[in-house]
Structures are given as C-alpha cells and as structure tokens.
Short mmCIF file of C-alpha atoms in Angstrom, two decimals:
data_model
loop_
_atom_site.label_atom_id
_atom_site.label_comp_id
_atom_site.label_asym_id
_atom_site.label_seq_id
_atom_site.Cartn_x
_atom_site.Cartn_y
_atom_site.Cartn_z
CA THR O 1 103.06 88.59 114.78
CA ILE O 2 99.36 88.08 115.74
CA ASP O 3 98.43 87.65 119.43
CA GLU O 4 97.47 84.38 120.20
CA SER O 5 94.05 85.41 121.54
CA ALA O 6 92.93 86.55 118.23
CA ILE O 7 93.78 83.31 116.83
CA THR O 8 92.14 81.93 119.85
CA SER O 9 89.27 84.04 119.75
CA ALA O 10 88.96 83.06 115.75
CA LEU O 11 88.96 78.76 116.95
CA GLN O 12 85.93 79.66 118.95
CA ARG O 13 83.92 81.26 116.95
CA VAL O 14 84.81 78.43 113.78
CA TYR O 15 84.10 76.25 116.55
CA ASN O 16 80.69 77.85 117.72
CA ARG O 17 80.05 77.86 114.04
CA MET O 18 79.30 81.81 114.03
CA GLY O 19 80.41 82.19 110.06
CA GLY O 20 77.52 82.92 107.58
CA LYS O 21 77.92 85.25 105.18
CA GLY O 22 80.18 87.63 104.69
CA THR O 23 81.43 86.77 108.53
CA LEU O 24 84.76 87.47 109.62
CA ALA O 25 86.65 86.93 112.74
CA PRO O 26 86.52 89.96 113.89
CA GLU O 27 89.81 90.10 116.29
CA LEU O 28 91.65 88.39 114.42
CA PHE O 29 90.69 90.41 110.81
CA ARG O 30 91.73 93.58 113.09
CA GLU O 31 94.96 92.05 114.34
CA THR O 32 95.87 91.49 110.61
CA SER O 33 94.97 94.03 108.68
CA LYS O 34 96.94 95.65 112.00
CA ALA O 35 100.24 94.31 110.98
CA PHE O 36 99.94 95.27 106.82
CA ARG O 37 99.08 98.87 107.07
CA GLN O 38 101.98 98.53 109.59
CA ALA O 39 104.18 97.67 106.89
CA ALA O 40 102.64 100.03 104.16
CA ALA O 41 103.44 102.32 106.36
CA SER O 42 107.17 100.93 107.67
CA GLY O 43 107.87 101.16 103.66
CA VAL O 44 106.94 104.21 102.77
CA GLY O 45 108.28 106.00 105.65
CA ASP O 46 111.79 104.52 104.82
CA SER O 47 111.75 105.63 100.94
CA GLY O 48 111.61 108.68 102.40
CA ILE O 49 109.05 110.21 100.20
CA LYS O 50 106.02 112.15 101.43
CA PRO O 51 103.31 110.37 98.97
CA GLY O 52 99.67 112.52 98.77
CA LYS O 53 96.59 111.53 101.07
CA ASP O 54 94.89 109.25 98.10
CA PHE O 55 97.83 107.34 97.44
CA LEU O 56 98.27 106.86 101.63
CA SER O 57 94.66 106.18 101.60
CA GLN O 58 94.44 103.56 98.58
CA LEU O 59 97.66 101.84 100.39
CA GLY O 60 95.51 101.16 103.77
CA HIS O 61 92.70 100.24 101.48
CA SER O 62 95.21 97.93 100.17
CA ALA O 63 96.31 96.24 103.07
CA ASP O 64 92.54 96.17 104.34
CA VAL O 65 91.18 94.07 101.25
CA PHE O 66 94.61 91.75 101.97
CA SER O 67 93.31 91.28 105.38
CA ALA O 68 89.97 89.92 104.83
CA PHE O 69 90.68 87.98 102.43
CA LYS O 70 93.60 85.92 104.22
CA THR O 71 91.51 86.00 107.67
CA HIS O 72 88.34 84.13 105.54
CA SER O 73 91.07 81.91 103.63
CA GLN O 74 92.05 80.94 107.19
CA GLN O 75 89.10 80.01 108.99
CA SER O 76 87.61 77.90 105.82
CA ALA O 77 90.83 75.69 106.71
CA MET O 78 90.28 76.39 109.68
CA VAL O 79 86.38 74.44 109.78
CA ALA O 80 87.88 71.47 107.34
CA ALA O 81 89.78 70.94 110.53
CA LEU O 82 86.48 70.26 112.69
CA LYS O 83 86.48 66.69 111.65
CA ASP O 84 89.30 64.30 112.19
CA GLU O 85 89.99 61.13 109.75
CA ASN O 86 86.91 59.24 110.65
CA GLY O 87 84.58 61.86 110.20
CA LYS O 88 83.83 62.81 114.16
CA LEU O 89 83.81 66.50 115.27
CA ARG O 90 86.75 66.55 118.09
CA SER O 91 86.89 68.47 121.14
CA PHE O 92 87.99 71.99 121.04
CA SER O 93 91.14 71.00 122.68
CA GLN O 94 91.76 68.61 119.89
CA PHE O 95 90.08 71.41 117.44
CA LYS O 96 93.22 73.03 118.74
CA LYS O 97 95.66 71.19 118.31
CA ALA O 98 94.45 69.85 114.85
CA THR O 99 94.85 73.69 113.81
CA GLU O 100 97.98 74.13 115.05
CA PRO O 101 99.90 73.78 111.40
CA ILE O 102 96.73 75.50 109.88
CA THR O 103 98.00 79.00 112.81
CA GLY O 104 101.17 78.86 112.70
CA LYS O 105 101.13 78.77 108.46
CA TYR O 106 98.74 81.46 108.22
CA ASN O 107 100.09 83.50 111.13
CA LYS O 108 104.25 83.42 111.32
CA ALA O 109 105.60 81.63 108.43
CA TRP O 110 103.05 83.07 105.66
CA LEU O 111 102.84 86.03 107.28
CA LYS O 112 106.39 86.81 107.88
CA THR O 113 107.42 86.75 104.26
CA GLU O 114 104.49 88.35 103.24
CA TYR O 115 105.35 91.58 105.10
CA ARG O 116 107.91 91.59 104.60
CA THR O 117 106.94 91.55 100.65
CA ALA O 118 104.43 93.88 101.86
CA ILE O 119 107.62 96.60 103.64
CA SER O 120 109.23 96.53 99.93
CA ARG O 121 106.55 96.89 97.58
CA ALA O 122 104.60 100.08 99.94
CA HIS O 123 108.09 101.18 99.89
CA HIS O 124 108.78 100.48 96.06
CA ALA O 125 105.22 102.22 95.15
CA ALA O 126 106.29 104.99 97.11
CA ASN O 127 109.08 105.54 95.00
CA TRP O 128 107.70 105.42 91.68
CA GLN O 129 105.87 109.09 93.03
CA GLN O 130 109.64 110.37 92.77
CA TYR O 131 110.37 109.17 89.48
CA ARG O 132 107.46 109.96 87.68
CA ASP O 133 107.82 113.21 89.07
CA GLU O 134 111.48 114.01 88.42
CA LYS O 135 111.41 111.94 84.80
CA ASP O 136 112.11 115.08 82.88
CA VAL O 137 115.68 115.38 84.57
CA LEU O 138 116.41 111.80 85.19
CA PRO O 139 114.50 110.03 82.42
CA CYS O 140 115.53 106.33 83.02
CA LEU O 141 115.88 102.99 85.63
CA GLU O 142 118.41 101.05 86.40
CA TRP O 143 117.57 97.73 87.87
CA ILE O 144 120.35 97.35 90.96
CA GLU O 145 121.36 93.55 91.83
CA SER O 146 119.76 92.11 95.01
CA THR O 147 121.59 92.86 98.38
CA ALA O 148 120.62 89.67 99.78
CA ALA O 149 122.72 86.76 101.14
CA VAL O 150 122.00 84.29 98.88
CA PRO O 151 119.89 85.91 95.94
CA GLY O 152 116.88 84.66 93.77
CA GLU O 153 118.48 83.50 90.46
CA ASP O 154 114.74 84.47 88.72
CA HIS O 155 116.02 88.56 88.59
CA ARG O 156 119.23 88.47 88.10
CA ILE O 157 118.83 88.20 84.62
CA PHE O 158 117.54 91.27 84.90
CA TRP O 159 119.91 92.88 86.72
CA GLY O 160 121.81 96.70 85.05
CA THR O 161 118.83 96.46 82.30
CA ILE O 162 117.77 100.15 81.88
CA GLN O 163 114.72 101.49 80.55
CA PRO O 164 112.56 104.84 80.67
CA VAL O 165 110.51 105.61 83.49
CA ASP O 166 107.74 105.22 81.71
CA SER O 167 108.34 101.83 79.58
CA PRO O 168 105.54 99.37 79.66
CA PHE O 169 108.50 97.16 80.60
CA TRP O 170 107.93 98.21 84.25
CA ALA O 171 104.87 96.98 84.23
CA GLN O 172 105.85 93.43 83.30
CA HIS O 173 109.19 93.32 85.09
CA SER O 174 110.67 95.01 88.55
CA PRO O 175 111.84 94.32 91.33
CA GLY O 176 109.14 93.37 94.41
CA ASP O 177 107.53 91.00 91.85
CA ARG O 178 109.10 87.92 93.69
CA TRP O 179 108.71 87.34 97.63
CA ASN O 180 110.96 88.84 99.70
CA CYS O 181 112.83 90.01 96.72
CA GLN O 182 115.72 92.42 97.83
CA CYS O 183 116.54 94.17 94.58
CA SER O 184 115.62 98.22 93.94
CA LEU O 185 115.75 101.01 91.52
CA GLU O 186 117.89 103.95 90.97
CA GLN O 187 117.01 106.87 88.51
CA THR O 188 119.37 107.64 85.97
CA ASP O 189 120.19 109.80 83.10
CA LYS O 190 122.08 106.85 81.29
CA ALA O 191 120.67 105.52 77.54
CA PRO O 192 118.16 102.08 77.38
CA THR O 193 119.81 98.99 77.72
CA HIS O 194 118.47 96.40 75.73
CA ALA O 195 115.03 95.00 77.89
CA VAL O 196 114.63 91.42 78.65
CA THR O 197 111.15 89.99 77.86
CA ASN O 198 112.08 86.45 77.88
CA ASN O 199 113.39 85.10 81.39
CA PRO O 200 114.07 81.11 80.47
CA ASP O 201 114.27 80.89 84.66
CA GLY O 202 110.31 81.94 84.45
CA ASP O 203 109.86 85.64 83.72
CA ASN O 204 106.66 85.67 85.67
CA PRO O 205 105.62 87.43 88.56
CA ALA O 206 104.75 85.86 92.13
CA PRO O 207 100.79 85.51 92.36
CA GLY O 208 99.36 88.23 93.73
CA LEU O 209 102.59 89.98 93.44
CA ASP O 210 101.75 91.47 89.20
CA GLY O 211 100.67 94.82 88.17
CA HIS O 212 102.93 98.12 88.07
CA PRO O 213 104.93 98.56 91.12
CA ALA O 214 103.77 102.18 91.12
CA GLU O 215 100.02 101.13 92.19
CA PRO O 216 98.95 102.11 95.92
CA GLN O 217 98.32 98.34 95.98
CA LEU O 218 100.25 95.82 99.12
CA PHE O 219 99.05 92.72 96.71
CA ALA O 220 97.05 91.88 93.52
CA GLN O 221 93.84 90.29 92.79
CA SER O 222 95.90 87.40 91.87
CA HIS O 223 96.85 86.40 95.09
CA PRO O 224 95.90 82.24 95.99
CA TYR O 225 93.97 84.10 98.96
CA TYR O 226 91.26 86.53 96.18
CA PRO O 227 88.15 84.41 94.34
CA LYS O 228 88.59 84.14 90.55
CA SER O 229 85.73 86.59 89.86
CA CYS O 230 83.07 88.22 91.94
CA MET O 231 80.62 85.95 91.95
CA ALA O 232 82.93 83.71 93.93
CA CYS O 233 83.61 86.55 96.53
CA PRO O 234 83.22 84.85 99.93
CA PHE O 235 81.82 88.11 101.05
CA THR O 236 78.91 88.09 98.83
CA THR O 237 78.00 84.16 99.04
CA ASN O 238 77.87 82.17 101.41
CA LYS O 239 81.08 80.44 101.48
CA LEU O 240 81.64 79.26 105.41
CA GLU O 241 77.86 79.00 105.43
CA ALA O 242 78.29 76.12 103.21
CA LEU O 243 81.24 75.03 104.93
CA TYR O 244 79.81 74.14 108.49
CA GLN O 245 76.91 72.87 106.08
CA SER O 246 78.92 69.94 104.51
CA LEU O 247 79.85 69.02 107.76
CA ASP O 248 76.75 67.86 108.76
CA ASP O 249 75.81 65.98 105.47
#
C-alpha cells in the first residue's frame, strides 16, 4: 500500500498548482518506488539466485523509472479533476473526494496487480541468469502450467512447450508476459517440442510485459504509463504545466 500522507501531499501539490516541467510529487514518487523496489527484491530473493550487481542495479533503475511515469500519470489524472462538471474549480475537500476513484485505482487496485506482476517478472529474470549459465547441461526449458486457482486461457496453449534456452520463442512468449501470470519454466534435457507461435486466443504479451524475460526490467516501455516517444516524454516537456494552463482557458 501507499502511505495516505503521500497521496494527500500529492493532492495538495496538484491543487496548489505546484506542477511544471518534469515535476513529480516527491513523497508519492518515493512511496511508489519503494514498493516496486521491494517487489523486485522479493522476486529475486524467492528465486534463490544471486545475480550480479549490474543486474540488481538495472532492476532497481527499472523500478524507479516505472514509478516516475506512474506518478506522473496519476498526477495528470488528478489535474483533470480540479474542476467540476460545470467547469468550476472545486474546493480542496471536493477535489479530494472527486479523486478518490483515481487514487484508489493507482494506489490500490492497479498497484496490487502491478506489484504481484513485478515480483513474478523479477523472479523470472533472476532465474534466466541460471538458465543461461547451465544451458550446456540442461539446454532446454519447459513451460509449466499455471498454479492459479483459475488459470487464464491465454497461456494454456503453451503449457508443455519445450524449447532451447536460446530459442527466439522465449522473446515472443514466456511466463510473466500477462498480468498476474503464475506459469513457470523448468530446466530440462528433454527434446524440444513444436513451438506454437499463433495463439488463436491472442498471443501478444500484455502492454508493458513484452520483451525477453531475462532482461532486468520490471515493465517494458510499451506500458500505457510511458510516452510513445522521447518527444512526448513528460519529463522533457511541460505536460503538467499545459494541463494547468488548459484549466484557465
């Protein structure tokens, strides 16, 4: 969970128009970053693998970057709630009430799913360091079915798939590329099976969960929080300032 005082501080910052170029609510960012760094540490710790310092540093950096864009996205949604349906500026108490659905989504519902998925992805990324180290002895990986009480159907078609560690298949499909995925991989010396590449139920990873699972990143840049290009990056443009300006137009 995110400390309520950090959320209130962010709301006060937005209400008092303390935004501008590259500005984040510091308390909210720190709380969010702390949560995802904890998720990364938990995932790596659960794997039993001890990756190198560079790997851990990159994973921590990934947590910070994701937290920055998540915080900015949340602040932007807050700004949009400053005025009521008649275009009148809300009092702070009205504004705080109006943003409860926003802060609830970002800091509870969505955070819960993102946190669990971050643990899983950090766990898989750490495991991949071992898969590559031991591929001479155990050259393949087998996709193990989900342990979820009610598994999603989108990964079922891949259960039992066996492919070499270096197969390009894993960059396209892998456990952890769906939210709350509880599938896993197991090292094996079994012969490879046919690799299913066209899933009729939709074989694309969820936005933000694509890329090779060995990469030390919690979320990919395809996540909706991220800008589509550097030109649209809120930390190099006046995104929040522009939102405030629109309130005065």
